[in-house]
Amino acid sequence: MNKVLSDKYKECYYETTLENGLRVVIWHKEGYEKSFAIMATPMGAFDVLQIDSKGNEYTYHPGVAHFLEHKMFECAHRDVMEDFSRMGANVNAATTYDMTCYYFQTSHDLKEPLNLLLDFTQSLDIDEKSVEKEKGIIIQELNMYQQMSDFRLVRESFAALYHEHPLKYDVGGTTQSVNETTLDELKRCFHNNYHPHSMICVVITGKNPDEVMNIIENNQSSKKFANISAAKRKYIYEPKEVVKEHVVFEMDINRPKVNLAFKLKGITDPKERCRTELYLRFYFDALFSSINDEYQEWLDQEIINDFFGYEFDFGEDYGYCMLYSETDKIEEFKQMVFKQLKKMKSTPLKKEIFDQLKRRYYGENIRELNDFEGIAVTYIRNYFNQLSFFEVYDMIENTMLEDVCKAVDKLDLTHFSFIECQPLRG
């Protein structure tokens, strides 16, 4: 195992790649009783079109990664959830746009649940009947989310921004895509994306790293995996223009919810993506949070309320920025946002605010090092983006004020959609 030690952050982890291709990371938290373990694959909701090393293309229905996540817990001879519970471990899973994760946490013995995690994420035991039964469960889940106004606001925003990119779909897909998903499709998706060379296992624990590694190595050495051609996401061309500039829909709510969503250009280089998100965060926190003296005025004038927020994200082939709130003063909200964005493009960030935010971000990173799940997810996301953990952490310290200003200068806010969720008309 390769030992990675950070004197600066007082953290240590061990990493290696097994003969079968599985990436293993053991983060040693000396003195801690609890352990957290996670298995992840870069297969997510974006993966509706993949291509392998031989040039073979694979097309999946939207939501297939989420569908497969549901079915991974199904084993003919055991109840995986019940077994984890019997072992004193809490297990869960999550599908995002760019990966699927299976994880557990325990303060008891690690060996048994860790073996179970490795076993059930490396086998698929499903049949036609179980797949058909699951469709109703997933569609019910999709319908439940559609009744949530916050969720619907975001979904309508993505649909208004994107013509072809998978962001236009919910992570779980659509009723139609779920109904059209087949057993063979799920098996093919598993075969192409759940091979050890595609996955990573991260364990965060106070237990002896060598003993934990022995558990994983013994488990993996007892299994045989077929040689396959690795499948990766194939990117889909997306026009720069939005689908719709204005969308209005109604729900059973008391007050309108609005979202001003900007369609941005993707960033190919992973480090540049990470830096750009960090740089934008400086400006957005400076202009759209309580650091700005005008923020309290917006609250007092009811232009925004506690629901107000903003987010941005970049991938290789997409980028977006959203500012949303709950307000009756819709035009005033739009004017406020555009005024602040204009200020962002024309007014340099003040040095004292930049320094204040830099200290805050550094402190947040230090606190995250006490969050086992946060460490694991951050490590995995960085790994899939070919970034090292502490390299990303150090970006904050290495950021200069002029870097932030230059990044904002290059931001193109030309293409946007305005989404309104209005109360039902009487």
Short mmCIF file of C-alpha atoms in Angstrom, two decimals, residues 149-158 161 249 255-262 284-285 288-289 295 298-299 302-313 320-330 332-334 336-338 341 417-421:
data_model
loop_
_atom_site.label_atom_id
_atom_site.label_comp_id
_atom_site.label_asym_id
_atom_site.label_seq_id
_atom_site.Cartn_x
_atom_site.Cartn_y
_atom_site.Cartn_z
CA SER A 149 -42.29 21.95 -5.40
CA ASP A 150 -38.55 22.42 -4.72
CA PHE A 151 -37.69 19.30 -6.70
CA ARG A 152 -40.07 20.22 -9.52
CA LEU A 153 -38.57 23.71 -9.79
CA VAL A 154 -35.12 22.25 -10.44
CA ARG A 155 -36.41 19.61 -12.84
CA GLU A 156 -38.31 22.17 -14.91
CA SER A 157 -35.18 24.34 -14.95
CA PHE A 158 -32.99 21.60 -16.39
CA LEU A 161 -31.97 24.60 -20.35
CA PHE A 249 -46.26 25.89 -14.05
CA ARG A 255 -46.26 31.47 -2.55
CA PRO A 256 -44.50 31.55 -5.93
CA LYS A 257 -41.07 29.93 -6.27
CA VAL A 258 -38.74 31.17 -8.98
CA ASN A 259 -35.40 30.18 -10.44
CA LEU A 260 -33.11 32.13 -12.75
CA ALA A 261 -31.01 29.44 -14.44
CA PHE A 262 -27.98 30.13 -16.65
CA PHE A 284 -21.52 34.51 -5.18
CA ASP A 285 -20.99 34.38 -1.41
CA PHE A 288 -25.66 36.94 -2.52
CA SER A 289 -25.16 36.17 1.17
CA TYR A 295 -28.95 41.10 1.79
CA TRP A 298 -33.84 42.12 0.24
CA LEU A 299 -35.22 40.15 3.17
CA GLU A 302 -39.56 40.39 0.82
CA ILE A 303 -37.68 40.13 -2.48
CA ILE A 304 -36.18 36.94 -1.04
CA ASN A 305 -36.76 34.77 2.02
CA ASP A 306 -34.99 31.91 3.78
CA PHE A 307 -35.57 29.70 0.73
CA PHE A 308 -33.18 31.85 -1.32
CA GLY A 309 -30.07 30.14 -2.55
CA TYR A 310 -27.70 29.58 -5.45
CA GLU A 311 -25.68 26.74 -6.92
CA PHE A 312 -23.42 26.07 -9.87
CA ASP A 313 -21.79 23.02 -11.34
CA TYR A 320 -25.05 25.80 -15.09
CA CYS A 321 -25.72 28.40 -12.44
CA MET A 322 -29.03 28.84 -10.61
CA LEU A 323 -30.38 31.51 -8.26
CA TYR A 324 -33.75 30.75 -6.71
CA SER A 325 -36.16 32.09 -4.12
CA GLU A 326 -39.70 32.11 -2.85
CA THR A 327 -41.25 35.53 -3.51
CA ASP A 328 -44.32 37.45 -4.66
CA LYS A 329 -42.04 40.18 -6.03
CA ILE A 330 -40.91 38.31 -9.09
CA GLU A 332 -37.92 42.78 -8.29
CA PHE A 333 -36.15 39.46 -7.75
CA LYS A 334 -35.03 39.31 -11.38
CA MET A 336 -31.90 42.29 -8.08
CA VAL A 337 -30.14 39.21 -9.47
CA PHE A 338 -29.19 40.86 -12.76
CA LEU A 341 -24.43 39.80 -11.67
CA SER A 417 -34.18 30.53 -18.51
CA PHE A 418 -36.57 31.91 -15.92
CA ILE A 419 -38.76 29.33 -14.19
CA GLU A 420 -41.88 30.15 -12.14
CA CYS A 421 -43.76 27.74 -9.91
#
